[in-house]
PDB file of C-alpha atoms in Angstrom:
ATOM      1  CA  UNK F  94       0.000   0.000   0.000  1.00  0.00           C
ATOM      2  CA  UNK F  95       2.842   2.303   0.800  1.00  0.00           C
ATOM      3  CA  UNK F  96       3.774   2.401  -3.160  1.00  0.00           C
ATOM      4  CA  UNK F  97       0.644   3.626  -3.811  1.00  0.00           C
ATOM      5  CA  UNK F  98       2.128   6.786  -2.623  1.00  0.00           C
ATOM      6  CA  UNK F  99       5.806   6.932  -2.854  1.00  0.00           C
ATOM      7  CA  UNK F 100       5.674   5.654  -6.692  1.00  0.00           C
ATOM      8  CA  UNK F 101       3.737   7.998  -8.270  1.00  0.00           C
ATOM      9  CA  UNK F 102       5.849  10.952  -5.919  1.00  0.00           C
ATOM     10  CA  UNK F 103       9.451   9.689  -8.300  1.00  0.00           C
ATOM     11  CA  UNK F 104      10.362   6.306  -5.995  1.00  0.00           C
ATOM     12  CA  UNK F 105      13.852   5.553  -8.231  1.00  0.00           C
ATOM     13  CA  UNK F 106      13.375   2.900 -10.632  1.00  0.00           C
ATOM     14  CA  UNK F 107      15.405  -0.251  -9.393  1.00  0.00           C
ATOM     15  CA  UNK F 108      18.871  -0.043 -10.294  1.00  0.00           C
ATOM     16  CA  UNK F 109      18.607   4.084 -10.517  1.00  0.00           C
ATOM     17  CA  UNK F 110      21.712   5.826 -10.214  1.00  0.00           C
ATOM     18  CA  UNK F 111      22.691   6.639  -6.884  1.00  0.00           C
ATOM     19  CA  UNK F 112      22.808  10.515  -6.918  1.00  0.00           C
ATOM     20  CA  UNK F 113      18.542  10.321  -7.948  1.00  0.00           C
ATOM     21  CA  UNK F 114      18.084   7.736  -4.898  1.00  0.00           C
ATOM     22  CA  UNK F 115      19.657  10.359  -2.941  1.00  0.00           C
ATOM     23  CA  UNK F 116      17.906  13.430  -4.542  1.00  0.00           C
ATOM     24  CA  UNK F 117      14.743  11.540  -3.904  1.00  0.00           C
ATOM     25  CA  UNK F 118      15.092  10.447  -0.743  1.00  0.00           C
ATOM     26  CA  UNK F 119      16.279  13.859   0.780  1.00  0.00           C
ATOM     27  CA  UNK F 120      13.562  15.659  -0.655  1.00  0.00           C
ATOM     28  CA  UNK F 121      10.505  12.841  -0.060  1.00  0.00           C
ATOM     29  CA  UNK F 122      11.489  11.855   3.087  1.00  0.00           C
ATOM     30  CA  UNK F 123       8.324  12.711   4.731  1.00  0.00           C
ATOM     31  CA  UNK F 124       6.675  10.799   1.757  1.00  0.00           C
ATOM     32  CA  UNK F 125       8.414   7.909   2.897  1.00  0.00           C
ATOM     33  CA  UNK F 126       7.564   8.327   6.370  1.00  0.00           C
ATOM     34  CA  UNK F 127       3.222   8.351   5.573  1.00  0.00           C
ATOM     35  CA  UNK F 128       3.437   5.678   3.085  1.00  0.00           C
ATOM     36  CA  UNK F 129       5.060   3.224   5.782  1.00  0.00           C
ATOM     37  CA  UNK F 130       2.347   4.229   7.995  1.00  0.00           C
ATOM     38  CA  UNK F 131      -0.233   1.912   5.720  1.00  0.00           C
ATOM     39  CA  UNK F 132       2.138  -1.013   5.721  1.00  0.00           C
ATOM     40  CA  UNK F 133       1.629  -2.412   9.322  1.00  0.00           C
ATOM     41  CA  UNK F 134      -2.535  -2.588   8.162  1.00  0.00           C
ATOM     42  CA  UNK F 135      -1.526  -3.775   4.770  1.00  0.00           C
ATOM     43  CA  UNK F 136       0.230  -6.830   6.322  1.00  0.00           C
ATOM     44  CA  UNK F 137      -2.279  -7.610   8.660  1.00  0.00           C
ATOM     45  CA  UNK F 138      -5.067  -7.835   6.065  1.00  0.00           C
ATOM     46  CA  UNK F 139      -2.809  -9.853   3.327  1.00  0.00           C
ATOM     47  CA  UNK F 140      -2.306 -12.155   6.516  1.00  0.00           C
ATOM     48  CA  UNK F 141      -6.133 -12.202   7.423  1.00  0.00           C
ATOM     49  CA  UNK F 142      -6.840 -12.813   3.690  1.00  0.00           C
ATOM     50  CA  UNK F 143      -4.219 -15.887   3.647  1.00  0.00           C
ATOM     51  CA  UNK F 144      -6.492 -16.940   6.216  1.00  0.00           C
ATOM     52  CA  UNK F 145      -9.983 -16.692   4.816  1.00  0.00           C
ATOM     53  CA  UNK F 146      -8.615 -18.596   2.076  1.00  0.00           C
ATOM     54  CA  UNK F 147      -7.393 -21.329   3.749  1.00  0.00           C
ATOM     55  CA  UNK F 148     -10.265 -21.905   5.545  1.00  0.00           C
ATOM     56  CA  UNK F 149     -12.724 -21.082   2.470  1.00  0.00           C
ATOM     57  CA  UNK F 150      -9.961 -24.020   0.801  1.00  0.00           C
ATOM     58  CA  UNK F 151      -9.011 -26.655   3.258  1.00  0.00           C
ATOM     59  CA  UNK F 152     -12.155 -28.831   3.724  1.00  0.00           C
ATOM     60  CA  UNK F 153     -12.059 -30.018   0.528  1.00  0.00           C
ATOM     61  CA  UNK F 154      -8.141 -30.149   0.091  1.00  0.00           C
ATOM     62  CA  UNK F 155      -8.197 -32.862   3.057  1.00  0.00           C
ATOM     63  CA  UNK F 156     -10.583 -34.934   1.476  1.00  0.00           C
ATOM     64  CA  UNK F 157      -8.082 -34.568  -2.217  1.00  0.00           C
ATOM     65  CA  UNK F 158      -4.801 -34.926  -0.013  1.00  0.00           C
ATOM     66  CA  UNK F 159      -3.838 -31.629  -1.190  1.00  0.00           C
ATOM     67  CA  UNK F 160      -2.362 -28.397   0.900  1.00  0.00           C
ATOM     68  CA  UNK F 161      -2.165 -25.467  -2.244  1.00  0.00           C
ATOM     69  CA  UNK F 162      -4.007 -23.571   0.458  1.00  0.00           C
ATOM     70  CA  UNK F 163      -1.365 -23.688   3.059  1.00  0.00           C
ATOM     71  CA  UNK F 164       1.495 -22.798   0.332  1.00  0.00           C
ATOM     72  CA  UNK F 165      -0.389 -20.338  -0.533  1.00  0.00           C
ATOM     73  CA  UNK F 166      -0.882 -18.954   2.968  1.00  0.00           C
ATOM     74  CA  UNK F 167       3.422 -19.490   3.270  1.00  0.00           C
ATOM     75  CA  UNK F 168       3.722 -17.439   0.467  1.00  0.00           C
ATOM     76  CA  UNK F 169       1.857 -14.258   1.690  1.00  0.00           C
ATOM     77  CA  UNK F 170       3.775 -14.697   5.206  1.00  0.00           C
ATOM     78  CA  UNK F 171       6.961 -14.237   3.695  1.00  0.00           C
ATOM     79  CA  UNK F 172       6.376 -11.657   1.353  1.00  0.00           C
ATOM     80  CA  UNK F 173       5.520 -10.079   4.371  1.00  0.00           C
ATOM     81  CA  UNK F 174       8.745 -10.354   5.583  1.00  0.00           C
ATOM     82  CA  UNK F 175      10.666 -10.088   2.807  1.00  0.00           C
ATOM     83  CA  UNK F 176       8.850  -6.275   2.328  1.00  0.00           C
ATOM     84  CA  UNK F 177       8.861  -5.763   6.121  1.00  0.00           C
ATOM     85  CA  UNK F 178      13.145  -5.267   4.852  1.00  0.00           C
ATOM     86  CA  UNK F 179      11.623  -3.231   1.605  1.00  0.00           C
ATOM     87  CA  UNK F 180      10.308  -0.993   4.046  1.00  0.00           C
ATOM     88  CA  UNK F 181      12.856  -0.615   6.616  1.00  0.00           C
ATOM     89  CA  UNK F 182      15.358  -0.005   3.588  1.00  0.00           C
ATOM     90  CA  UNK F 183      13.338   2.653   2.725  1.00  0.00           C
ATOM     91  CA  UNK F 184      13.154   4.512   6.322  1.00  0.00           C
ATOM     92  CA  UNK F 185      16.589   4.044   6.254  1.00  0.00           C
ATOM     93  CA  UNK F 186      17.554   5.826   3.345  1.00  0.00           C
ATOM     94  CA  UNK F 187      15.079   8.438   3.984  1.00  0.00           C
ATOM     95  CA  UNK F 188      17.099   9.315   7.623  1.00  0.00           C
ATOM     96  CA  UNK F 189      20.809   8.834   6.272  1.00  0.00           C
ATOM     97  CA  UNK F 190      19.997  10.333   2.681  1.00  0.00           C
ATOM     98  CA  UNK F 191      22.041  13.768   4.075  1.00  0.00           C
ATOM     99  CA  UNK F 192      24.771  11.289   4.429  1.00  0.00           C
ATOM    100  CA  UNK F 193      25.650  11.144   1.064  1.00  0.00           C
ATOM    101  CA  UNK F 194      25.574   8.894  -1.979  1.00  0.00           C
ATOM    102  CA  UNK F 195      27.564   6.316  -0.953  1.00  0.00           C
ATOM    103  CA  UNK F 196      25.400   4.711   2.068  1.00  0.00           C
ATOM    104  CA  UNK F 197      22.802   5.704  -0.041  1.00  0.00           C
ATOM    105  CA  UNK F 198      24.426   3.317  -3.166  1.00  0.00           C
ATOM    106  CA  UNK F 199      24.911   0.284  -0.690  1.00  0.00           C
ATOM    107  CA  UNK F 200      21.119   0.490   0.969  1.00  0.00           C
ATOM    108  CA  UNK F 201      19.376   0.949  -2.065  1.00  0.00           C
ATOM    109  CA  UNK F 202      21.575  -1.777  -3.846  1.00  0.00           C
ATOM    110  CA  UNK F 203      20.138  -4.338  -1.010  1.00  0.00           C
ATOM    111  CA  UNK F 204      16.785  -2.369  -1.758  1.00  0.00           C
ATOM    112  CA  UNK F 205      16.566  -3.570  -5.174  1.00  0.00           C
ATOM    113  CA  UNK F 206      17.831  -7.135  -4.454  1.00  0.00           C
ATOM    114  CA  UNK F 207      15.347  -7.404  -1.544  1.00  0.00           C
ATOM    115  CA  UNK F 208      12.659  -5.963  -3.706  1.00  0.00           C
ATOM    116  CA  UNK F 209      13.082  -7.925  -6.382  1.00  0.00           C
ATOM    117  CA  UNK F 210      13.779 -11.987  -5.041  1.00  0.00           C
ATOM    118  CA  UNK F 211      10.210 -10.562  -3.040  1.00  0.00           C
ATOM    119  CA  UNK F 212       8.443 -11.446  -6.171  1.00  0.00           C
ATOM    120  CA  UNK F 213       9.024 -15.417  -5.460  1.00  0.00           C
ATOM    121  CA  UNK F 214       7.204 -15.235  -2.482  1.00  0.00           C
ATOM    122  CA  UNK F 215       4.247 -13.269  -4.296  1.00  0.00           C
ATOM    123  CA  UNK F 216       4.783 -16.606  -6.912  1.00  0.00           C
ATOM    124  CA  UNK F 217       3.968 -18.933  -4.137  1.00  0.00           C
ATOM    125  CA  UNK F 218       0.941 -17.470  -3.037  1.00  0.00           C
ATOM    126  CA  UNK F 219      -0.294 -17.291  -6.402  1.00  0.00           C
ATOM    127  CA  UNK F 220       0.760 -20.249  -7.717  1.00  0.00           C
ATOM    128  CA  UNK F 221      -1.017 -22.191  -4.109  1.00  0.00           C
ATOM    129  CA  UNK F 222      -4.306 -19.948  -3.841  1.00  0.00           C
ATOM    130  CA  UNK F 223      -5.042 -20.162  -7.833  1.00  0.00           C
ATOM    131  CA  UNK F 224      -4.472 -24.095  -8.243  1.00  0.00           C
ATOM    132  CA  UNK F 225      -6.537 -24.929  -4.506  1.00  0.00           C
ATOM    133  CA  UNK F 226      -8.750 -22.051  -5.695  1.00  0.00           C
ATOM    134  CA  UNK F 227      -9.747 -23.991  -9.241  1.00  0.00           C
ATOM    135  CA  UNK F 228      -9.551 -27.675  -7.832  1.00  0.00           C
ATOM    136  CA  UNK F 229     -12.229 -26.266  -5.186  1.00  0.00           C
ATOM    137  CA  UNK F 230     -14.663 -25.004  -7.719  1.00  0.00           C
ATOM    138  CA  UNK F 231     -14.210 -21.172  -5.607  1.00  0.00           C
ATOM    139  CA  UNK F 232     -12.496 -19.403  -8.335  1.00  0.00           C
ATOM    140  CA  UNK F 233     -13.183 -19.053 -12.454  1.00  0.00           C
ATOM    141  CA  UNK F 234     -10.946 -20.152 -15.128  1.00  0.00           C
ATOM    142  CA  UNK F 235      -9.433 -16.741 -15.741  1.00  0.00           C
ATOM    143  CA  UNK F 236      -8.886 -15.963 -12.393  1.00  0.00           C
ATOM    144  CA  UNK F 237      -6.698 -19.264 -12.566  1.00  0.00           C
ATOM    145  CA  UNK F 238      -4.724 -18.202 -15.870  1.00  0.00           C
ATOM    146  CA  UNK F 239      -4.266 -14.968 -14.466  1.00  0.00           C
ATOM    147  CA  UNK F 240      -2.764 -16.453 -10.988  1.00  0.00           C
ATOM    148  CA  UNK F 241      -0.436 -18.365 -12.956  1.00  0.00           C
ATOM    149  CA  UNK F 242       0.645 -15.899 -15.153  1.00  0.00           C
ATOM    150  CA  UNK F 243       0.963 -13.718 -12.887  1.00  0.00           C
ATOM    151  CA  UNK F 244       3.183 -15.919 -10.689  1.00  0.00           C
ATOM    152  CA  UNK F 245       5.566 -16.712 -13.804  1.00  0.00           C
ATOM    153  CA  UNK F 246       5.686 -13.279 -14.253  1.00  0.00           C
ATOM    154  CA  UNK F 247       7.268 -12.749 -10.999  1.00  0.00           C
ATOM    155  CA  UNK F 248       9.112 -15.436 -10.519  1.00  0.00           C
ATOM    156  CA  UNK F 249      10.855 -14.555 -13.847  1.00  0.00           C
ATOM    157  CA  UNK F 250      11.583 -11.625 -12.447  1.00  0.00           C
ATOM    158  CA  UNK F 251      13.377 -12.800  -9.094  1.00  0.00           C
ATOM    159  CA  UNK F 252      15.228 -15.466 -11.509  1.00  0.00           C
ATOM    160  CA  UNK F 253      16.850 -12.952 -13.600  1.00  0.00           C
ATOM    161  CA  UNK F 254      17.048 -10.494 -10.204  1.00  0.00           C
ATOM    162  CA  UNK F 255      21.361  -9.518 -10.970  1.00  0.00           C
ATOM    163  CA  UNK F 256      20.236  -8.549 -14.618  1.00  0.00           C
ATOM    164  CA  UNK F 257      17.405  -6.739 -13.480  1.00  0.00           C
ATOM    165  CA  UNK F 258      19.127  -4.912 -10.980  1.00  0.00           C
ATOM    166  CA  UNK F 259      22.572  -4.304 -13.325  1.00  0.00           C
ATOM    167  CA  UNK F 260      20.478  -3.435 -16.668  1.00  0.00           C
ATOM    168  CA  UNK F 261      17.912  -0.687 -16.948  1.00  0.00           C
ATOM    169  CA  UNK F 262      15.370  -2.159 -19.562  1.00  0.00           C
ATOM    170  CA  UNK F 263      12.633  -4.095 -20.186  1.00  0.00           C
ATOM    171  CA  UNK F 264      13.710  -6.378 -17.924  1.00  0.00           C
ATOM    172  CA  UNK F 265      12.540  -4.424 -15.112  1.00  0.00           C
ATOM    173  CA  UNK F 266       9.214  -4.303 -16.289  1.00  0.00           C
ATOM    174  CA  UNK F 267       8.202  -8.210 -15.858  1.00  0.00           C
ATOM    175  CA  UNK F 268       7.890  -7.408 -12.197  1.00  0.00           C
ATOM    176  CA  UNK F 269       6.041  -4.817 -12.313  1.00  0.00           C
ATOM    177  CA  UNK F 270       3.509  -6.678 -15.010  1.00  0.00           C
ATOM    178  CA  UNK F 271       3.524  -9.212 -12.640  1.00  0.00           C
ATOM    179  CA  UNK F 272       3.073  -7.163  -9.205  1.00  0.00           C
ATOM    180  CA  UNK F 273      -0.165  -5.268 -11.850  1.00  0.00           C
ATOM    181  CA  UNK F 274      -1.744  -8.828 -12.155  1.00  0.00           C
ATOM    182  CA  UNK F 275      -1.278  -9.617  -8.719  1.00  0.00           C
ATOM    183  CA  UNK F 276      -3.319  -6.530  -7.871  1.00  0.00           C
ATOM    184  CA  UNK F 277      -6.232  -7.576 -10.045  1.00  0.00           C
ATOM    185  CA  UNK F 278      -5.534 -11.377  -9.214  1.00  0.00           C
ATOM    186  CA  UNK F 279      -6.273 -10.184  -5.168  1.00  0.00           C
ATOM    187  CA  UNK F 280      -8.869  -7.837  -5.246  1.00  0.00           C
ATOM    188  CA  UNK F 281     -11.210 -10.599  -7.391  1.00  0.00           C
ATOM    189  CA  UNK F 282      -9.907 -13.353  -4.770  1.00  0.00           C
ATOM    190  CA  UNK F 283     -11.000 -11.125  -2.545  1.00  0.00           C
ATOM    191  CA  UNK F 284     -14.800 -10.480  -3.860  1.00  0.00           C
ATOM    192  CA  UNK F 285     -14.751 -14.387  -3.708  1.00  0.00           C
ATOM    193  CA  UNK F 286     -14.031 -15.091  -0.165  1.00  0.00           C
ATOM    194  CA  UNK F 287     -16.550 -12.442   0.802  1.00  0.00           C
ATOM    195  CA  UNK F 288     -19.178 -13.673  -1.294  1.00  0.00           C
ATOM    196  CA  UNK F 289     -18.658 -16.893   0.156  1.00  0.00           C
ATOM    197  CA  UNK F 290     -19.379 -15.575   3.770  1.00  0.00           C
ATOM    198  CA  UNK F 291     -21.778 -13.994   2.689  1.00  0.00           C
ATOM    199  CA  UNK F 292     -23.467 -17.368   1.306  1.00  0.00           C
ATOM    200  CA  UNK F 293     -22.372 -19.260   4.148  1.00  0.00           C
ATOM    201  CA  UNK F 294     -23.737 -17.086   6.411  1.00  0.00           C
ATOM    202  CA  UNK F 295     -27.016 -17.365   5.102  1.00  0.00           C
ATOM    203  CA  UNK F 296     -26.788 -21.218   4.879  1.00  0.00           C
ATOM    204  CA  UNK F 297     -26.763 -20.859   8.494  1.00  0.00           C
ATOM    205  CA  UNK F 298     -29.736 -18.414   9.499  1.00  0.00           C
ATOM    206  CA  UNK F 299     -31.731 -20.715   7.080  1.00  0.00           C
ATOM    207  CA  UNK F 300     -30.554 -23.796   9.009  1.00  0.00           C
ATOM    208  CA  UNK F 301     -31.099 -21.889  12.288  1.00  0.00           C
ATOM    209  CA  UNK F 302     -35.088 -20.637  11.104  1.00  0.00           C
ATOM    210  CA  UNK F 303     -35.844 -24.564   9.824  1.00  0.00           C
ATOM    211  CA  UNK F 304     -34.795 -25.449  13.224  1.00  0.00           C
ATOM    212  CA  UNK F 305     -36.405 -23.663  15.147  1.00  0.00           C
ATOM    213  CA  UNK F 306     -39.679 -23.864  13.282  1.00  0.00           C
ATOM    214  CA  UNK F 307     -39.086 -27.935  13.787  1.00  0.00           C
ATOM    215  CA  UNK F 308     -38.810 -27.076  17.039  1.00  0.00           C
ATOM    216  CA  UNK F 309     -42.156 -25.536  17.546  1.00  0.00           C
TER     217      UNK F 309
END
């Protein structure tokens, strides 16, 4: 959530030349500072969504032998971590950008790496909520395609992570492809697991009304 507002305020592209990470962190600082605000809340509802979907997924995986649901769920936790560093990076830089360019060079050069191998973790939770999604029956056949392509996406990128770091290009632009479809892929995943509350939900006060007008 955080990049929602330090991207569009100039966030360097990865492997941007140290004197415009410095430029940009000096002068967007504050920036920084609100969009790392959201991330605590952002973490704590991609782990409550992990959740939901292992519970909306894990009936039915036990009676397939399958777990997708709980790789899934390993995924998310890690990303978490893995942009927990993302975000500390970025504080960092933000209070030692007056330093100069050279701590600035060495934390945004662990930045980028960080930043980038993240995307594997985003492919595991894609990869595990799309499949269990699908074998369940929750999820449609192009929110499947879209997991999955997603996930290769991403996972591309973290491959290739010392090229994308060491070559400004196109290169650079399979994670972000990836982290768009992931977006889309989340917020419809989403819309699913609350719809199926929703249902369930009213499953039960139907169950609850039959049996208490058996009762009487």
């Amino acid at each position: 959530m955080g990049n929602v507002i330090v991207v569009p305020a100039g966030l360097p592209r990865t492997g941007a030349d140290p004197d415009a990470v410095d430029a940009f962190f000096s002068t967007r600082g504050d920036l920084v500072g609100i969009g790392s605000l959201l991330t605590p809340a952002a973490w704590a509802l991609a782990t409550l969504f992990g959740a939901g979907a292992v519970r909306a997924l894990w009936r039915s995986e036990r009676a397939r032998t399958e777990a997708w649901s709980l790789l899934g769920f390993a995924g998310i936790t890690l990303q978490n971590a893995a942009f927990a560093g993302v975000i500390a990076i970025r504080l960092a830089l933000a209070s030692t950008a007056a330093d100069g360019t050279e701590a600035s060079a060495g934390l945004w050069a662990l930045h980028d790496a960080l930043f980038t191998l993240n995307g594997t973790f985003l492919a595991l939770a894609l990869v595990g909520l799309s499949i269990g999604g699908r074998h369940a029956g929750i999820i449609r056949p192009w929110h499947h395609v879209l997991g999955l392509a997603s996930a290769t996406l991403l996972f591309t990128s973290a491959t290739l992570t010392p090229l994308v770091i060491d070559h400004n290009g196109p290169l650079g632009l399979l994670g972000l492809a990836g982290w768009l479809l992931w977006v889309v892929w989340v917020v419809a995943y989403g819309i699913v697991l609350v719809r199926l509350e929703r249902d369930r939900d009213a499953r039960s006060r139907e169950a609850a009304r039959q049996a208490h007008g058996d009762a009487r």
